[in-house]
C-alpha positions as a Markdown table, in Angstrom:
| # | Residue | x | y | z |
|---|---|---|---|---|
| 1 | Unk | -12.5 | 9.0 | -35.3 |
| 2 | Unk | -13.1 | 6.4 | -32.6 |
| 3 | Unk | -12.2 | 7.1 | -29.0 |
| 4 | Unk | -9.7 | 4.8 | -27.3 |
| 5 | Unk | -11.5 | 2.3 | -25.1 |
| 6 | Unk | -11.1 | 3.2 | -21.4 |
| 7 | Unk | -9.4 | 0.6 | -19.3 |
| 8 | Unk | -10.2 | -0.1 | -15.7 |
| 9 | Unk | -7.9 | 0.5 | -12.7 |
| 10 | Unk | -7.4 | -3.3 | -12.5 |
| 11 | Unk | -6.3 | -3.4 | -16.1 |
| 12 | Unk | -3.9 | -0.5 | -15.7 |
| 13 | Unk | -2.3 | -2.4 | -12.7 |
| 14 | Unk | -2.1 | -5.6 | -14.7 |
| 15 | Unk | -0.2 | -3.7 | -17.3 |
| 16 | Unk | 2.3 | -2.4 | -14.7 |
| 17 | Unk | 2.9 | -5.9 | -13.2 |
| 18 | Unk | 5.9 | -7.4 | -14.9 |
| 19 | Unk | 5.8 | -10.7 | -13.0 |
| 20 | Unk | 3.5 | -12.3 | -10.5 |
| 21 | Unk | 4.9 | -10.3 | -7.6 |
| 22 | Unk | 6.3 | -7.0 | -8.8 |
| 23 | Unk | 4.8 | -3.6 | -9.8 |
| 24 | Unk | 7.9 | -1.9 | -11.3 |
| 25 | Unk | 6.5 | 1.5 | -12.3 |
| 26 | Unk | 5.3 | 4.2 | -10.0 |
| 27 | Unk | 1.5 | 4.2 | -9.7 |
| 28 | Unk | 1.4 | 8.0 | -9.8 |
| 29 | Unk | 4.2 | 8.6 | -12.2 |
| 30 | Unk | 6.0 | 10.7 | -9.5 |
| 31 | Unk | 8.5 | 9.6 | -6.9 |
| 32 | Unk | 7.4 | 9.1 | -3.3 |
| 33 | Unk | 8.2 | 11.3 | -0.4 |
| 34 | Unk | 9.5 | 9.2 | 2.6 |
| 35 | Unk | 8.5 | 11.8 | 5.1 |
| 36 | Unk | 4.9 | 11.8 | 4.0 |
| 37 | Unk | 5.1 | 8.0 | 3.8 |
| 38 | Unk | 6.2 | 7.8 | 7.4 |
| 39 | Unk | 3.2 | 9.9 | 8.4 |
| 40 | Unk | 0.9 | 7.6 | 6.6 |
| 41 | Unk | 2.4 | 4.5 | 8.1 |
| 42 | Unk | 2.1 | 5.9 | 11.6 |
| 43 | Unk | -1.4 | 7.3 | 11.1 |
| 44 | Unk | -4.1 | 5.5 | 13.0 |
| 45 | Unk | -6.7 | 7.1 | 10.7 |
| 46 | Unk | -5.3 | 6.6 | 7.1 |
| 47 | Unk | -2.6 | 4.0 | 6.7 |
| 48 | Unk | -3.3 | 2.0 | 9.9 |
| 49 | Unk | -0.1 | 0.1 | 9.3 |
| 50 | Unk | 1.1 | 0.0 | 12.9 |
| 51 | Unk | -2.2 | -1.6 | 14.1 |
| 52 | Unk | -0.8 | -4.9 | 12.7 |
| 53 | Unk | 2.9 | -4.2 | 12.0 |
| 54 | Unk | 5.7 | -3.0 | 14.3 |
| 55 | Unk | 8.8 | -1.1 | 13.2 |
| 56 | Unk | 11.6 | 1.3 | 14.2 |
| 57 | Unk | 9.2 | 3.8 | 15.9 |
| 58 | Unk | 10.2 | 4.1 | 19.5 |
| 59 | Unk | 7.8 | 7.0 | 20.0 |
| 60 | Unk | 4.8 | 4.8 | 19.2 |
| 61 | Unk | 3.7 | 2.8 | 22.2 |
| 62 | Unk | 1.2 | 0.4 | 20.8 |
| 63 | Unk | 2.5 | -1.3 | 17.7 |
| 64 | Unk | 1.0 | -4.5 | 16.2 |
| 65 | Unk | 2.4 | -8.0 | 16.3 |
| 66 | Unk | 0.0 | -9.7 | 13.9 |
| 67 | Unk | 2.2 | -9.0 | 10.8 |
| 68 | Unk | 5.9 | -8.8 | 10.0 |
| 69 | Unk | 8.1 | -6.0 | 11.3 |
| 70 | Unk | 8.1 | -3.3 | 8.6 |
| 71 | Unk | 11.9 | -2.9 | 8.6 |
| 72 | Unk | 12.3 | -6.7 | 8.2 |
| 73 | Unk | 9.9 | -6.7 | 5.3 |
| 74 | Unk | 11.5 | -3.7 | 3.7 |
| 75 | Unk | 14.9 | -5.4 | 4.0 |
| 76 | Unk | 13.9 | -8.5 | 2.1 |
| 77 | Unk | 11.5 | -7.0 | -0.6 |
| 78 | Unk | 12.3 | -4.8 | -3.6 |
| 79 | Unk | 10.6 | -1.5 | -4.2 |
| 80 | Unk | 8.3 | -3.2 | -6.8 |
| 81 | Unk | 7.5 | -6.1 | -4.4 |
| 82 | Unk | 6.6 | -3.6 | -1.7 |
| 83 | Unk | 4.4 | -1.6 | -4.1 |
| 84 | Unk | 2.6 | -4.8 | -5.2 |
| 85 | Unk | 1.9 | -5.8 | -1.6 |
| 86 | Unk | 0.5 | -2.4 | -0.8 |
| 87 | Unk | -1.8 | -2.5 | -3.8 |
| 88 | Unk | -3.2 | -5.9 | -2.9 |
| 89 | Unk | -1.5 | -8.3 | -0.5 |
| 90 | Unk | -4.1 | -11.0 | -1.2 |
| 91 | Unk | -2.3 | -11.7 | -4.5 |
| 92 | Unk | 0.5 | -13.3 | -2.5 |
| 93 | Unk | -1.5 | -14.6 | 0.5 |
| 94 | Unk | -5.2 | -15.2 | -0.1 |
| 95 | Unk | -5.7 | -15.4 | 3.7 |
| 96 | Unk | -4.0 | -12.1 | 4.6 |
| 97 | Unk | -5.8 | -9.6 | 6.8 |
| 98 | Unk | -4.0 | -6.7 | 5.2 |
| 99 | Unk | -6.4 | -4.6 | 3.2 |
| 100 | Unk | -5.9 | -3.9 | -0.5 |
| 101 | Unk | -4.9 | -0.2 | -0.3 |
| 102 | Unk | -5.3 | 0.5 | -4.0 |
| 103 | Unk | -8.4 | -1.4 | -4.8 |
| 104 | Unk | -11.9 | -0.1 | -5.3 |
| 105 | Unk | -13.5 | -3.4 | -4.4 |
| 106 | Unk | -14.0 | -3.4 | -0.6 |
| 107 | Unk | -16.7 | -6.0 | -0.4 |
| 108 | Unk | -20.4 | -5.6 | 0.2 |
| 109 | Unk | -20.5 | -3.6 | 3.5 |
| 110 | Unk | -19.0 | -0.2 | 2.7 |
| 111 | Unk | -20.2 | 3.2 | 3.7 |
| 112 | Unk | -21.4 | 5.2 | 0.7 |
| 113 | Unk | -18.8 | 7.9 | 1.0 |
| 114 | Unk | -16.1 | 5.2 | 0.5 |
| 115 | Unk | -17.7 | 3.3 | -2.4 |
| 116 | Unk | -15.6 | 3.1 | -5.5 |
| 117 | Unk | -12.6 | 4.8 | -3.8 |
| 118 | Unk | -9.2 | 3.4 | -2.9 |
| 119 | Unk | -8.0 | 3.4 | 0.7 |
| 120 | Unk | -4.8 | 5.3 | -0.4 |
| 121 | Unk | -4.2 | 7.4 | -3.5 |
| 122 | Unk | -1.5 | 6.4 | -6.0 |
| 123 | Unk | 0.8 | 9.1 | -4.6 |
| 124 | Unk | 0.2 | 7.9 | -1.0 |
| 125 | Unk | 1.2 | 4.4 | -2.1 |
| 126 | Unk | 4.4 | 5.8 | -3.6 |
| 127 | Unk | 5.1 | 7.8 | -0.4 |
| 128 | Unk | 4.7 | 4.7 | 1.7 |
| 129 | Unk | 6.9 | 2.7 | -0.6 |
| 130 | Unk | 9.6 | 5.5 | -0.5 |
| 131 | Unk | 9.4 | 5.4 | 3.3 |
| 132 | Unk | 9.7 | 1.6 | 3.5 |
| 133 | Unk | 12.7 | 1.7 | 1.1 |
| 134 | Unk | 14.3 | 4.3 | 3.3 |
| 135 | Unk | 14.3 | 1.8 | 6.2 |
| 136 | Unk | 16.9 | -0.3 | 4.3 |
| 137 | Unk | 19.6 | 2.4 | 4.7 |
Protein backbone atom coordinates (compact mmCIF):
# COMPACT_ATOMS: atom_id res chain seq x y z
CA UNK A 1 0.00 0.00 0.00
CA UNK A 2 1.35 3.40 -0.96
CA UNK A 3 1.62 6.16 1.61
CA UNK A 4 -0.27 9.33 0.88
CA UNK A 5 2.08 12.02 -0.39
CA UNK A 6 2.85 14.62 2.22
CA UNK A 7 1.91 18.16 1.39
CA UNK A 8 3.78 21.26 2.44
CA UNK A 9 2.47 23.91 4.80
CA UNK A 10 2.06 26.24 1.83
CA UNK A 11 -0.04 23.65 0.00
CA UNK A 12 -2.19 23.13 3.10
CA UNK A 13 -2.79 26.88 3.29
CA UNK A 14 -3.65 27.05 -0.39
CA UNK A 15 -6.30 24.39 0.24
CA UNK A 16 -7.78 26.51 3.05
CA UNK A 17 -7.96 29.67 0.94
CA UNK A 18 -11.34 29.92 -0.76
CA UNK A 19 -10.68 33.15 -2.61
CA UNK A 20 -7.73 35.43 -3.10
CA UNK A 21 -8.10 37.04 0.28
CA UNK A 22 -9.78 34.71 2.77
CA UNK A 23 -8.71 31.73 4.86
CA UNK A 24 -12.05 30.46 6.10
CA UNK A 25 -11.04 27.51 8.26
CA UNK A 26 -9.16 27.60 11.53
CA UNK A 27 -5.48 26.82 11.02
CA UNK A 28 -5.38 24.76 14.21
CA UNK A 29 -8.84 23.22 13.98
CA UNK A 30 -9.72 24.79 17.33
CA UNK A 31 -11.32 28.12 18.19
CA UNK A 32 -9.09 30.97 19.30
CA UNK A 33 -8.97 32.44 22.79
CA UNK A 34 -9.31 36.25 22.68
CA UNK A 35 -7.61 36.65 26.08
CA UNK A 36 -4.51 34.82 24.88
CA UNK A 37 -4.75 36.72 21.60
CA UNK A 38 -4.66 40.06 23.41
CA UNK A 39 -1.51 38.97 25.26
CA UNK A 40 0.15 38.10 21.93
CA UNK A 41 -0.89 41.39 20.31
CA UNK A 42 0.52 43.41 23.21
CA UNK A 43 3.67 41.32 23.60
CA UNK A 44 6.85 43.06 22.54
CA UNK A 45 8.59 39.66 22.35
CA UNK A 46 6.21 37.46 20.34
CA UNK A 47 3.46 39.22 18.39
CA UNK A 48 5.11 42.63 18.19
CA UNK A 49 1.85 44.03 16.77
CA UNK A 50 1.87 47.30 18.68
CA UNK A 51 5.29 48.21 17.39
CA UNK A 52 3.55 49.20 14.15
CA UNK A 53 -0.17 49.23 15.03
CA UNK A 54 -2.17 51.19 17.58
CA UNK A 55 -5.37 50.05 19.20
CA UNK A 56 -7.70 50.37 22.17
CA UNK A 57 -4.93 49.78 24.69
CA UNK A 58 -4.78 52.83 26.99
CA UNK A 59 -2.33 51.08 29.30
CA UNK A 60 0.25 50.78 26.51
CA UNK A 61 2.19 54.01 26.13
CA UNK A 62 4.21 53.44 22.99
CA UNK A 63 1.96 52.23 20.18
CA UNK A 64 2.92 52.27 16.54
CA UNK A 65 1.68 54.58 13.83
CA UNK A 66 3.16 52.86 10.77
CA UNK A 67 0.16 50.61 10.18
CA UNK A 68 -3.63 50.83 10.54
CA UNK A 69 -5.29 50.92 13.94
CA UNK A 70 -6.17 47.34 14.90
CA UNK A 71 -9.76 48.16 15.88
CA UNK A 72 -10.30 49.89 12.51
CA UNK A 73 -8.85 46.92 10.63
CA UNK A 74 -10.94 44.46 12.63
CA UNK A 75 -14.07 46.50 11.93
CA UNK A 76 -13.69 46.30 8.16
CA UNK A 77 -12.27 42.79 7.70
CA UNK A 78 -13.92 39.42 8.18
CA UNK A 79 -12.46 36.69 10.37
CA UNK A 80 -11.13 34.92 7.27
CA UNK A 81 -9.58 38.11 5.92
CA UNK A 82 -7.87 38.80 9.25
CA UNK A 83 -6.53 35.23 9.35
CA UNK A 84 -5.16 35.51 5.80
CA UNK A 85 -3.38 38.77 6.60
CA UNK A 86 -1.77 37.30 9.69
CA UNK A 87 -0.59 34.29 7.71
CA UNK A 88 1.07 36.45 5.03
CA UNK A 89 0.13 40.09 4.48
CA UNK A 90 2.39 40.29 1.41
CA UNK A 91 -0.31 38.42 -0.53
CA UNK A 92 -2.32 41.64 -0.38
CA UNK A 93 0.44 44.24 -0.38
CA UNK A 94 3.81 43.12 -1.74
CA UNK A 95 5.45 46.17 -0.13
CA UNK A 96 4.12 45.55 3.38
CA UNK A 97 6.50 45.62 6.32
CA UNK A 98 4.25 43.22 8.26
CA UNK A 99 6.01 39.89 8.68
CA UNK A 100 4.38 36.64 7.56
CA UNK A 101 3.47 35.18 10.94
CA UNK A 102 2.68 31.71 9.60
CA UNK A 103 5.42 31.17 7.05
CA UNK A 104 8.59 29.15 7.34
CA UNK A 105 10.37 31.28 4.74
CA UNK A 106 12.02 34.16 6.58
CA UNK A 107 14.67 35.03 4.03
CA UNK A 108 18.37 34.38 4.05
CA UNK A 109 19.49 35.92 7.34
CA UNK A 110 17.84 33.90 10.08
CA UNK A 111 19.29 32.55 13.31
CA UNK A 112 19.52 28.75 13.25
CA UNK A 113 17.09 28.33 16.16
CA UNK A 114 14.37 30.06 14.09
CA UNK A 115 15.02 28.28 10.79
CA UNK A 116 12.03 26.39 9.37
CA UNK A 117 9.71 27.68 12.12
CA UNK A 118 6.74 29.99 11.95
CA UNK A 119 6.70 33.19 14.00
CA UNK A 120 3.39 32.20 15.59
CA UNK A 121 1.83 28.76 15.88
CA UNK A 122 -1.48 27.90 14.24
CA UNK A 123 -3.22 28.21 17.61
CA UNK A 124 -1.57 31.57 18.32
CA UNK A 125 -2.84 32.84 14.96
CA UNK A 126 -6.34 31.69 15.95
CA UNK A 127 -6.01 33.41 19.33
CA UNK A 128 -5.03 36.71 17.68
CA UNK A 129 -7.89 36.40 15.18
CA UNK A 130 -10.34 35.78 18.05
CA UNK A 131 -9.03 38.85 19.85
CA UNK A 132 -9.29 41.05 16.75
CA UNK A 133 -12.84 39.82 16.09
CA UNK A 134 -13.72 40.69 19.70
CA UNK A 135 -12.79 44.32 18.98
CA UNK A 136 -15.86 44.54 16.70
CA UNK A 137 -18.23 44.19 19.64
